[in-house]
Amino acid sequence: GWLLIASSPLSPAAMLPIFVYGTLKPGEINHTVCAHYVQAVAPAIAYGSLYHLPFGYPAMSLDASHWVVGCLLHFSDPQLLTILDQFEQHDPSVFQRLFPTTDLATHQYQRTRIQTYTPQQHPLTLAWSYTMTTAQIQQLNGTKTAHNHWRGADYALPPSH
């Protein structure tokens, strides 16, 4: 008999949608990083807690039973995961300036599979999301967001004169 080998080296899990809750959402500053790859966007929520980090973007932890507001990005090119795995790391120079005594490597986002839900709280699908532990977020002086919803406009710096 023939041994059938899939042509794609990626598992079906690699093609899960991505749950985004911060700067990658449509309309936010970094959506252009992934916009070319996105085929569909759907509003979604997930269990967790959302914090604003001093770098100017948020982090989500998975250890709380609140609803984090975000959206699912559906894509077909697995290269997007490679791009986002690189993008979802702190800028080393900014990190060292803000946290000179903290280890960068142990305070990075982890890509994690999570359960997502419709805004009406019905189960939707498994998705990838970039998360941190509460301990990591606390060490980075994260502050809880209002209503577990993050908008860049809420954290914009005032214009300089």
N, CA and C atoms as an extended XYZ file, in Angstrom:
483
Properties=species:S:1:pos:R:3:atomname:S:1:resname:S:1:resid:I:1 pbc="F F F"
N         0.811       -1.189        0.000 N   GLY     1
C         0.000        0.000        0.000 CA  GLY     1
C         0.856        1.255        0.000 C   GLY     1
N         0.227        2.316       -0.417 N   TRP     2
C         0.893        3.616       -0.473 CA  TRP     2
C         0.808        4.311        0.874 C   TRP     2
N         1.872        4.986        1.210 N   LEU     3
C         1.874        5.812        2.418 CA  LEU     3
C         1.495        7.227        2.003 C   LEU     3
N         0.392        7.707        2.512 N   LEU     4
C        -0.071        9.048        2.147 CA  LEU     4
C         0.549       10.078        3.083 C   LEU     4
N         1.236       11.039        2.522 N   ILE     5
C         1.872       12.089        3.318 CA  ILE     5
C         1.256       13.423        2.927 C   ILE     5
N         0.817       14.141        3.911 N   ALA     6
C         0.214       15.454        3.637 CA  ALA     6
C         1.278       16.389        3.046 C   ALA     6
N         0.850       17.220        2.124 N   SER     7
C         1.796       18.128        1.474 CA  SER     7
C         2.180       19.293        2.387 C   SER     7
N         1.342       19.601        3.353 N   SER     8
C         1.642       20.701        4.269 CA  SER     8
C         2.338       20.169        5.515 C   SER     8
N         3.456       20.790        5.896 N   PRO     9
C         4.149       20.317        7.101 CA  PRO     9
C         3.453       20.745        8.390 C   PRO     9
N         2.422       21.563        8.264 N   LEU    10
C         1.760       22.087        9.461 CA  LEU    10
C         0.541       21.248        9.816 C   LEU    10
N         0.329       21.089       11.095 N   SER    11
C        -0.848       20.368       11.553 CA  SER    11
C        -2.082       21.251       11.365 C   SER    11
N        -3.272       20.649       11.398 N   PRO    12
C        -4.491       21.468       11.306 CA  PRO    12
C        -4.539       22.549       12.393 C   PRO    12
N        -3.911       22.276       13.542 N   ALA    13
C        -3.917       23.269       14.620 CA  ALA    13
C        -3.244       24.568       14.193 C   ALA    13
N        -2.279       24.452       13.279 N   ALA    14
C        -1.570       25.652       12.834 CA  ALA    14
C        -2.514       26.606       12.122 C   ALA    14
N        -3.587       26.088       11.570 N   MET    15
C        -4.506       26.931       10.816 CA  MET    15
C        -5.671       27.443       11.651 C   MET    15
N        -5.581       27.294       12.947 N   LEU    16
C        -6.610       27.886       13.803 CA  LEU    16
C        -6.609       29.394       13.623 C   LEU    16
N        -7.757       30.037       13.800 N   PRO    17
C        -7.763       31.500       13.763 CA  PRO    17
C        -6.961       32.065       14.939 C   PRO    17
N        -6.705       33.339       14.896 N   ILE    18
C        -5.948       34.004       15.948 CA  ILE    18
C        -6.874       34.963       16.677 C   ILE    18
N        -6.932       34.841       18.012 N   PHE    19
C        -7.705       35.769       18.834 CA  PHE    19
C        -6.790       36.937       19.188 C   PHE    19
N        -7.169       38.126       18.718 N   VAL    20
C        -6.391       39.334       19.016 CA  VAL    20
C        -7.225       40.277       19.882 C   VAL    20
N        -6.545       41.004       20.768 N   TYR    21
C        -7.239       41.853       21.741 CA  TYR    21
C        -6.591       43.224       21.875 C   TYR    21
N        -5.563       43.503       21.074 N   GLY    22
C        -4.819       44.752       21.233 CA  GLY    22
C        -4.498       45.426       19.917 C   GLY    22
N        -3.215       45.667       19.686 N   THR    23
C        -2.806       46.480       18.539 CA  THR    23
C        -2.974       45.774       17.194 C   THR    23
N        -3.245       44.465       17.182 N   LEU    24
C        -3.460       43.746       15.919 CA  LEU    24
C        -4.920       43.758       15.474 C   LEU    24
N        -5.821       44.278       16.301 N   LYS    25
C        -7.232       44.341       15.913 CA  LYS    25
C        -7.401       45.318       14.749 C   LYS    25
N        -8.388       45.072       13.880 N   PRO    26
C        -8.675       46.034       12.810 CA  PRO    26
C        -8.915       47.427       13.399 C   PRO    26
N        -8.303       48.418       12.777 N   GLY    27
C        -8.441       49.782       13.255 CA  GLY    27
C        -7.362       50.201       14.235 C   GLY    27
N        -6.589       49.247       14.730 N   GLU    28
C        -5.504       49.576       15.664 CA  GLU    28
C        -4.176       49.691       14.911 C   GLU    28
N        -3.178       50.226       15.604 N   ILE    29
C        -1.931       50.653       14.968 CA  ILE    29
C        -1.146       49.553       14.261 C   ILE    29
N        -1.203       48.318       14.736 N   ASN    30
C        -0.387       47.258       14.139 CA  ASN    30
C        -1.178       46.255       13.298 C   ASN    30
N        -2.441       46.558       12.992 N   HIS    31
C        -3.220       45.622       12.174 CA  HIS    31
C        -2.566       45.412       10.805 C   HIS    31
N        -1.828       46.398       10.321 N   THR    32
C        -1.176       46.278        9.016 CA  THR    32
C        -0.175       45.119        8.987 C   THR    32
N         0.338       44.707       10.147 N   VAL    33
C         1.287       43.589       10.213 CA  VAL    33
C         0.643       42.317        9.663 C   VAL    33
N        -0.655       42.140        9.903 N   CYS    34
C        -1.319       40.895        9.507 CA  CYS    34
C        -2.434       41.081        8.482 C   CYS    34
N        -2.793       42.316        8.151 N   ALA    35
C        -3.968       42.578        7.305 CA  ALA    35
C        -3.919       41.835        5.973 C   ALA    35
N        -2.743       41.747        5.369 N   HIS    36
C        -2.591       41.104        4.066 CA  HIS    36
C        -2.986       39.621        4.117 C   HIS    36
N        -2.832       38.992        5.270 N   TYR    37
C        -3.088       37.557        5.407 CA  TYR    37
C        -4.507       37.236        5.863 C   TYR    37
N        -5.202       38.227        6.381 N   VAL    38
C        -6.509       37.990        7.002 CA  VAL    38
C        -7.595       37.860        5.941 C   VAL    38
N        -8.356       36.766        6.026 N   GLN    39
C        -9.449       36.531        5.087 CA  GLN    39
C       -10.799       36.926        5.669 C   GLN    39
N       -10.923       36.842        6.977 N   ALA    40
C       -12.185       37.200        7.628 CA  ALA    40
C       -11.894       37.587        9.070 C   ALA    40
N       -12.744       38.475        9.585 N   VAL    41
C       -12.637       38.939       10.968 CA  VAL    41
C       -13.987       38.723       11.629 C   VAL    41
N       -13.971       38.211       12.848 N   ALA    42
C       -15.225       37.998       13.576 CA  ALA    42
C       -15.056       38.468       15.008 C   ALA    42
N       -16.043       39.187       15.547 N   PRO    43
C       -15.959       39.570       16.959 CA  PRO    43
C       -15.966       38.328       17.833 C   PRO    43
N       -15.193       38.375       18.919 N   ALA    44
C       -15.105       37.216       19.809 CA  ALA    44
C       -14.700       37.677       21.199 C   ALA    44
N       -14.909       36.792       22.170 N   ILE    45
C       -14.468       37.021       23.546 CA  ILE    45
C       -13.796       35.746       24.039 C   ILE    45
N       -12.979       35.894       25.081 N   ALA    46
C       -12.297       34.744       25.671 CA  ALA    46
C       -12.121       35.001       27.157 C   ALA    46
N       -12.017       33.921       27.926 N   TYR    47
C       -11.783       34.056       29.366 CA  TYR    47
C       -10.364       34.552       29.623 C   TYR    47
N       -10.237       35.513       30.514 N   GLY    48
C        -8.921       35.993       30.896 CA  GLY    48
C        -9.011       37.338       31.590 C   GLY    48
N        -7.862       37.955       31.758 N   SER    49
C        -7.775       39.321       32.280 CA  SER    49
C        -6.874       40.105       31.349 C   SER    49
N        -7.218       41.361       31.141 N   LEU    50
C        -6.490       42.192       30.197 CA  LEU    50
C        -5.819       43.338       30.929 C   LEU    50
N        -4.555       43.566       30.608 N   TYR    51
C        -3.747       44.596       31.256 CA  TYR    51
C        -3.069       45.457       30.198 C   TYR    51
N        -2.841       46.718       30.539 N   HIS    52
C        -2.066       47.607       29.682 CA  HIS    52
C        -0.633       47.614       30.210 C   HIS    52
N         0.321       47.389       29.310 N   LEU    53
C         1.731       47.396       29.691 CA  LEU    53
C         2.356       48.760       29.398 C   LEU    53
N         3.418       49.129       30.104 N   PRO    54
C         4.044       50.441       29.904 CA  PRO    54
C         4.684       50.610       28.521 C   PRO    54
N         4.741       49.536       27.726 N   PHE    55
C         5.286       49.630       26.371 CA  PHE    55
C         4.292       50.271       25.406 C   PHE    55
N         3.020       50.366       25.828 N   GLY    56
C         2.005       50.958       24.953 CA  GLY    56
C         1.073       49.943       24.326 C   GLY    56
N         1.124       48.704       24.788 N   TYR    57
C         0.228       47.677       24.265 CA  TYR    57
C        -0.189       46.753       25.411 C   TYR    57
N        -1.224       45.929       25.183 N   PRO    58
C        -1.766       45.121       26.282 CA  PRO    58
C        -1.183       43.713       26.356 C   PRO    58
N        -1.495       43.042       27.450 N   ALA    59
C        -1.203       41.616       27.619 CA  ALA    59
C        -2.414       40.972       28.280 C   ALA    59
N        -2.677       39.738       27.886 N   MET    60
C        -3.809       38.981       28.427 CA  MET    60
C        -3.265       37.801       29.226 C   MET    60
N        -3.828       37.598       30.403 N   SER    61
C        -3.522       36.393       31.178 CA  SER    61
C        -4.745       35.490       31.123 C   SER    61
N        -4.520       34.194       31.346 N   LEU    62
C        -5.616       33.222       31.221 CA  LEU    62
C        -6.138       32.734       32.558 C   LEU    62
N        -5.733       33.379       33.650 N   ASP    63
C        -6.068       32.834       34.964 CA  ASP    63
C        -7.227       33.551       35.654 C   ASP    63
N        -8.117       34.110       34.885 N   ALA    64
C        -9.278       34.770       35.497 CA  ALA    64
C       -10.530       34.425       34.696 C   ALA    64
N       -11.655       34.576       35.321 N   SER    65
C       -12.894       34.236       34.623 CA  SER    65
C       -13.652       35.501       34.227 C   SER    65
N       -12.963       36.403       33.582 N   HIS    66
C       -13.594       37.589       33.000 CA  HIS    66
C       -13.651       37.380       31.492 C   HIS    66
N       -14.457       38.169       30.815 N   TRP    67
C       -14.502       38.101       29.360 CA  TRP    67
C       -13.585       39.167       28.794 C   TRP    67
N       -12.602       38.769       28.021 N   VAL    68
C       -11.737       39.711       27.301 CA  VAL    68
C       -12.335       39.915       25.920 C   VAL    68
N       -12.490       41.176       25.526 N   VAL    69
C       -13.095       41.519       24.244 CA  VAL    69
C       -12.009       41.590       23.173 C   VAL    69
N       -12.244       40.910       22.059 N   GLY    70
C       -11.293       40.950       20.948 CA  GLY    70
C       -11.968       40.507       19.677 C   GLY    70
N       -11.177       39.931       18.777 N   CYS    71
C       -11.761       39.389       17.558 CA  CYS    71
C       -10.892       38.258       17.034 C   CYS    71
N       -11.513       37.432       16.194 N   LEU    72
C       -10.814       36.326       15.553 CA  LEU    72
C       -10.374       36.753       14.164 C   LEU    72
N        -9.108       36.511       13.865 N   LEU    73
C        -8.593       36.735       12.520 CA  LEU    73
C        -8.451       35.369       11.858 C   LEU    73
N        -9.178       35.161       10.769 N   HIS    74
C        -9.087       33.904       10.018 CA  HIS    74
C        -8.115       34.115        8.866 C   HIS    74
N        -7.225       33.153        8.629 N   PHE    75
C        -6.203       33.287        7.600 CA  PHE    75
C        -5.954       31.934        6.960 C   PHE    75
N        -5.307       31.925        5.796 N   SER    76
C        -5.022       30.645        5.134 CA  SER    76
C        -3.533       30.400        4.955 C   SER    76
N        -2.703       31.415        5.129 N   ASP    77
C        -1.267       31.242        4.930 CA  ASP    77
C        -0.582       31.057        6.277 C   ASP    77
N        -0.045       29.856        6.543 N   PRO    78
C         0.570       29.599        7.846 CA  PRO    78
C         1.790       30.472        8.127 C   PRO    78
N         2.314       31.150        7.088 N   GLN    79
C         3.441       32.053        7.299 CA  GLN    79
C         3.065       33.154        8.295 C   GLN    79
N         1.777       33.458        8.393 N   LEU    80
C         1.349       34.502        9.333 CA  LEU    80
C         1.761       34.156       10.760 C   LEU    80
N         1.692       32.879       11.145 N   LEU    81
C         2.078       32.506       12.507 CA  LEU    81
C         3.552       32.795       12.756 C   LEU    81
N         4.394       32.529       11.772 N   THR    82
C         5.824       32.826       11.903 CA  THR    82
C         6.038       34.323       12.066 C   THR    82
N         5.333       35.096       11.256 N   ILE    83
C         5.453       36.562       11.327 CA  ILE    83
C         5.007       37.063       12.699 C   ILE    83
N         3.868       36.565       13.176 N   LEU    84
C         3.350       37.041       14.461 CA  LEU    84
C         4.185       36.531       15.630 C   LEU    84
N         4.742       35.325       15.525 N   ASP    85
C         5.615       34.835       16.595 CA  ASP    85
C         6.798       35.786       16.786 C   ASP    85
N         7.296       36.336       15.694 N   GLN    86
C         8.399       37.301       15.784 CA  GLN    86
C         7.902       38.665       16.243 C   GLN    86
N         6.767       39.085       15.690 N   PHE    87
C         6.227       40.404       16.028 CA  PHE    87
C         5.846       40.498       17.506 C   PHE    87
N         5.306       39.423       18.053 N   GLU    88
C         4.801       39.433       19.432 CA  GLU    88
C         5.921       39.267       20.465 C   GLU    88
N         7.028       39.901       20.247 N   GLN    89
C         8.122       39.933       21.216 CA  GLN    89
C         8.406       41.395       21.545 C   GLN    89
N         8.849       41.644       22.755 N   HIS    90
C         9.164       43.017       23.150 CA  HIS    90
C        10.402       43.502       22.406 C   HIS    90
N        10.431       44.798       22.107 N   ASP    91
C        11.629       45.422       21.537 CA  ASP    91
C        12.699       45.413       22.627 C   ASP    91
N        13.835       44.737       22.400 N   PRO    92
C        14.845       44.600       23.463 CA  PRO    92
C        15.352       45.936       24.009 C   PRO    92
N        15.544       46.938       23.149 N   SER    93
C        16.077       48.221       23.647 CA  SER    93
C        15.062       48.940       24.523 C   SER    93
N        13.799       48.907       24.133 N   VAL    94
C        12.747       49.544       24.945 CA  VAL    94
C        12.595       48.782       26.258 C   VAL    94
N        12.609       47.454       26.174 N   PHE    95
C        12.464       46.625       27.371 CA  PHE    95
C        13.573       46.942       28.376 C   PHE    95
N        14.818       46.987       27.904 N   GLN    96
C        15.951       47.245       28.801 CA  GLN    96
C        15.901       48.647       29.399 C   GLN    96
N        15.400       49.606       28.629 N   ARG    97
C        15.289       50.975       29.141 CA  ARG    97
C        14.247       51.043       30.270 C   ARG    97
N        13.124       50.363       30.081 N   LEU    98
C        12.049       50.411       31.079 CA  LEU    98
C        12.295       49.464       32.251 C   LEU    98
N        12.941       48.327       31.980 N   PHE    99
C        13.147       47.297       33.011 CA  PHE    99
C        14.592       46.807       32.967 C   PHE    99
N        15.546       47.641       33.364 N   PRO   100
C        16.971       47.296       33.217 CA  PRO   100
C        17.408       46.069       34.017 C   PRO   100
N        16.687       45.707       35.061 N   THR   101
C        17.115       44.565       35.882 CA  THR   101
C        16.248       43.324       35.662 C   THR   101
N        15.366       43.360       34.662 N   THR   102
C        14.447       42.250       34.414 CA  THR   102
C        14.897       41.463       33.186 C   THR   102
N        14.782       40.141       33.263 N   ASP   103
C        15.193       39.267       32.167 CA  ASP   103
C        14.157       39.271       31.048 C   ASP   103
N        14.575       39.721       29.883 N   LEU   104
C        13.677       39.803       28.729 CA  LEU   104
C        13.127       38.429       28.345 C   LEU   104
N        13.986       37.427       28.308 N   ALA   105
C        13.593       36.099       27.807 CA  ALA   105
C        12.457       35.477       28.615 C   ALA   105
N        12.392       35.765       29.898 N   THR   106
C        11.346       35.151       30.729 CA  THR   106
C        10.086       36.011       30.810 C   THR   106
N        10.023       37.075       30.026 N   HIS   107
C         8.847       37.950       30.043 CA  HIS   107
C         8.272       38.173       28.652 C   HIS   107
N         8.369       37.154       27.819 N   GLN   108
C         7.826       37.233       26.467 CA  GLN   108
C         6.424       36.622       26.419 C   GLN   108
N         5.683       36.973       25.363 N   TYR   109
C         4.373       36.363       25.123 CA  TYR   109
C         4.564       34.904       24.715 C   TYR   109
N         3.571       34.081       25.055 N   GLN   110
C         3.535       32.689       24.616 CA  GLN   110
C         2.313       32.515       23.712 C   GLN   110
N         2.510       31.853       22.566 N   ARG   111
C         1.350       31.552       21.717 CA  ARG   111
C         0.671       30.327       22.312 C   ARG   111
N        -0.606       30.467       22.635 N   THR   112
C        -1.371       29.470       23.377 CA  THR   112
C        -2.689       29.201       22.667 C   THR   112
N        -3.135       27.944       22.697 N   ARG   113
C        -4.471       27.646       22.170 CA  ARG   113
C        -5.499       27.920       23.253 C   ARG   113
N        -6.509       28.699       22.912 N   ILE   114
C        -7.563       29.030       23.870 CA  ILE   114
C        -8.936       28.802       23.243 C   ILE   114
N        -9.936       28.660       24.089 N   GLN   115
C       -11.327       28.565       23.622 CA  GLN   115
C       -11.867       29.977       23.460 C   GLN   115
N       -12.522       30.244       22.339 N   THR   116
C       -13.154       31.545       22.126 CA  THR   116
C       -14.666       31.375       22.082 C   THR   116
N       -15.344       32.497       22.237 N   TYR   117
C       -16.801       32.515       22.321 CA  TYR   117
C       -17.337       33.669       21.496 C   TYR   117
N       -18.603       33.561       21.112 N   THR   118
C       -19.266       34.692       20.459 CA  THR   118
C       -19.476       35.780       21.504 C   THR   118
N       -19.736       37.017       21.071 N   PRO   119
C       -20.034       38.069       22.058 CA  PRO   119
C       -21.235       37.716       22.946 C   PRO   119
N       -22.080       36.772       22.503 N   GLN   120
C       -23.231       36.326       23.308 CA  GLN   120
C       -22.856       35.160       24.228 C   GLN   120
N       -21.562       34.841       24.320 N   GLN   121
C       -21.009       33.825       25.219 CA  GLN   121
C       -21.321       32.389       24.801 C   GLN   121
N       -21.513       32.160       23.508 N   HIS   122
C       -21.668       30.794       23.002 CA  HIS   122
C       -20.309       30.303       22.512 C   HIS   122
N       -19.938       29.046       22.784 N   PRO   123
C       -18.638       28.535       22.330 CA  PRO   123
C       -18.470       28.725       20.818 C   PRO   123
N       -17.274       29.159       20.440 N   LEU   124
C       -17.019       29.459       19.036 CA  LEU   124
C       -16.007       28.469       18.461 C   LEU   124
N       -14.740       28.610       18.792 N   THR   125
C       -13.706       27.743       18.244 CA  THR   125
C       -12.445       27.861       19.087 C   THR   125
N       -11.568       26.895       18.942 N   LEU   126
C       -10.232       27.057       19.496 CA  LEU   126
C        -9.495       28.065       18.625 C   LEU   126
N        -8.606       28.818       19.230 N   ALA   127
C        -7.837       29.820       18.491 CA  ALA   127
C        -6.480       29.990       19.155 C   ALA   127
N        -5.530       30.503       18.392 N   TRP   128
C        -4.255       30.907       18.974 CA  TRP   128
C        -4.416       32.276       19.602 C   TRP   128
N        -3.698       32.551       20.665 N   SER   129
C        -3.628       33.903       21.219 CA  SER   129
C        -2.276       34.051       21.894 C   SER   129
N        -1.819       35.284       21.962 N   TYR   130
C        -0.531       35.563       22.607 CA  TYR   130
C        -0.815       36.059       24.017 C   TYR   130
N        -0.337       35.289       25.003 N   THR   131
C        -0.687       35.554       26.393 CA  THR   131
C         0.565       35.587       27.267 C   THR   131
N         0.377       36.071       28.499 N   MET   132
C         1.420       36.064       29.517 CA  MET   132
C         0.799       35.564       30.807 C   MET   132
N         1.633       35.200       31.761 N   THR   133
C         1.115       34.846       33.070 CA  THR   133
C         0.856       36.135       33.857 C   THR   133
N         0.005       36.035       34.859 N   THR   134
C        -0.256       37.191       35.709 CA  THR   134
C         1.026       37.656       36.387 C   THR   134
N         1.871       36.712       36.790 N   ALA   135
C         3.133       37.076       37.442 CA  ALA   135
C         4.016       37.890       36.498 C   ALA   135
N         4.107       37.479       35.236 N   GLN   136
C         4.896       38.246       34.260 CA  GLN   136
C         4.334       39.657       34.118 C   GLN   136
N         3.022       39.735       33.979 N   ILE   137
C         2.369       41.032       33.791 CA  ILE   137
C         2.600       41.941       34.998 C   ILE   137
N         2.511       41.380       36.197 N   GLN   138
C         2.740       42.183       37.405 CA  GLN   138
C         4.177       42.693       37.462 C   GLN   138
N         5.137       41.862       37.068 N   GLN   139
C         6.537       42.293       37.073 CA  GLN   139
C         6.785       43.397       36.051 C   GLN   139
N         5.940       43.460       35.014 N   LEU   140
C         6.070       44.500       33.989 CA  LEU   140
C         5.143       45.686       34.267 C   LEU   140
N         4.646       45.777       35.501 N   ASN   141
C         3.788       46.901       35.924 CA  ASN   141
C         2.533       47.065       35.070 C   ASN   141
N         1.946       45.934       34.678 N   GLY   142
C         0.703       45.993       33.919 CA  GLY   142
C        -0.429       46.544       34.772 C   GLY   142
N        -1.294       47.343       34.161 N   THR   143
C        -2.468       47.888       34.855 CA  THR   143
C        -3.727       47.336       34.195 C   THR   143
N        -4.693       46.953       35.037 N   LYS   144
C        -5.939       46.351       34.553 CA  LYS   144
C        -6.665       47.333       33.622 C   LYS   144
N        -7.191       46.814       32.524 N   THR   145
C        -7.956       47.654       31.607 CA  THR   145
C        -9.405       47.734       32.068 C   THR   145
N       -10.082       48.786       31.652 N   ALA   146
C       -11.503       48.925       31.970 CA  ALA   146
C       -12.296       47.913       31.153 C   ALA   146
N       -13.132       47.152       31.786 N   HIS   147
C       -14.052       46.218       31.136 CA  HIS   147
C       -13.342       45.155       30.297 C   HIS   147
N       -12.048       44.877       30.567 N   ASN   148
C       -11.304       43.879       29.795 CA  ASN   148
C       -11.376       44.142       28.292 C   ASN   148
N       -11.325       45.420       27.949 N   HIS   149
C       -11.376       45.846       26.554 CA  HIS   149
C       -10.252       46.858       26.364 C   HIS   149
N        -9.430       46.688       25.334 N   TRP   150
C        -8.299       47.587       25.094 CA  TRP   150
C        -8.490       48.317       23.774 C   TRP   150
N        -8.320       49.633       23.821 N   ARG   151
C        -8.322       50.458       22.606 CA  ARG   151
C        -7.107       51.366       22.683 C   ARG   151
N        -6.344       51.416       21.619 N   GLY   152
C        -5.158       52.248       21.600 CA  GLY   152
C        -5.453       53.703       21.900 C   GLY   152
N        -6.607       54.182       21.432 N   ALA   153
C        -6.969       55.584       21.644 CA  ALA   153
C        -7.082       55.922       23.127 C   ALA   153
N        -7.412       54.932       23.954 N   ASP   154
C        -7.539       55.173       25.393 CA  ASP   154
C        -6.182       55.398       26.055 C   ASP   154
N        -5.119       54.985       25.362 N   TYR   155
C        -3.781       55.061       25.955 CA  TYR   155
C        -2.837       55.944       25.150 C   TYR   155
N        -3.405       56.679       24.191 N   ALA   156
C        -2.557       57.532       23.350 CA  ALA   156
C        -1.879       58.595       24.194 C   ALA   156
N        -0.652       58.884       23.845 N   LEU   157
C         0.076       59.939       24.541 CA  LEU   157
C        -0.466       61.294       24.125 C   LEU   157
N        -0.530       62.251       25.056 N   PRO   158
C        -1.004       63.587       24.673 CA  PRO   158
C        -0.029       64.201       23.681 C   PRO   158
N        -0.531       65.053       22.772 N   PRO   159
C         0.373       65.674       21.799 CA  PRO   159
C         1.430       66.526       22.508 C   PRO   159
N         2.646       66.454       22.002 N   SER   160
C         3.719       67.244       22.617 CA  SER   160
C         3.718       68.648       22.038 C   SER   160
N         4.060       69.630       22.868 N   HIS   161
C         4.055       71.023       22.420 CA  HIS   161
C         5.463       71.521       22.228 C   HIS   161
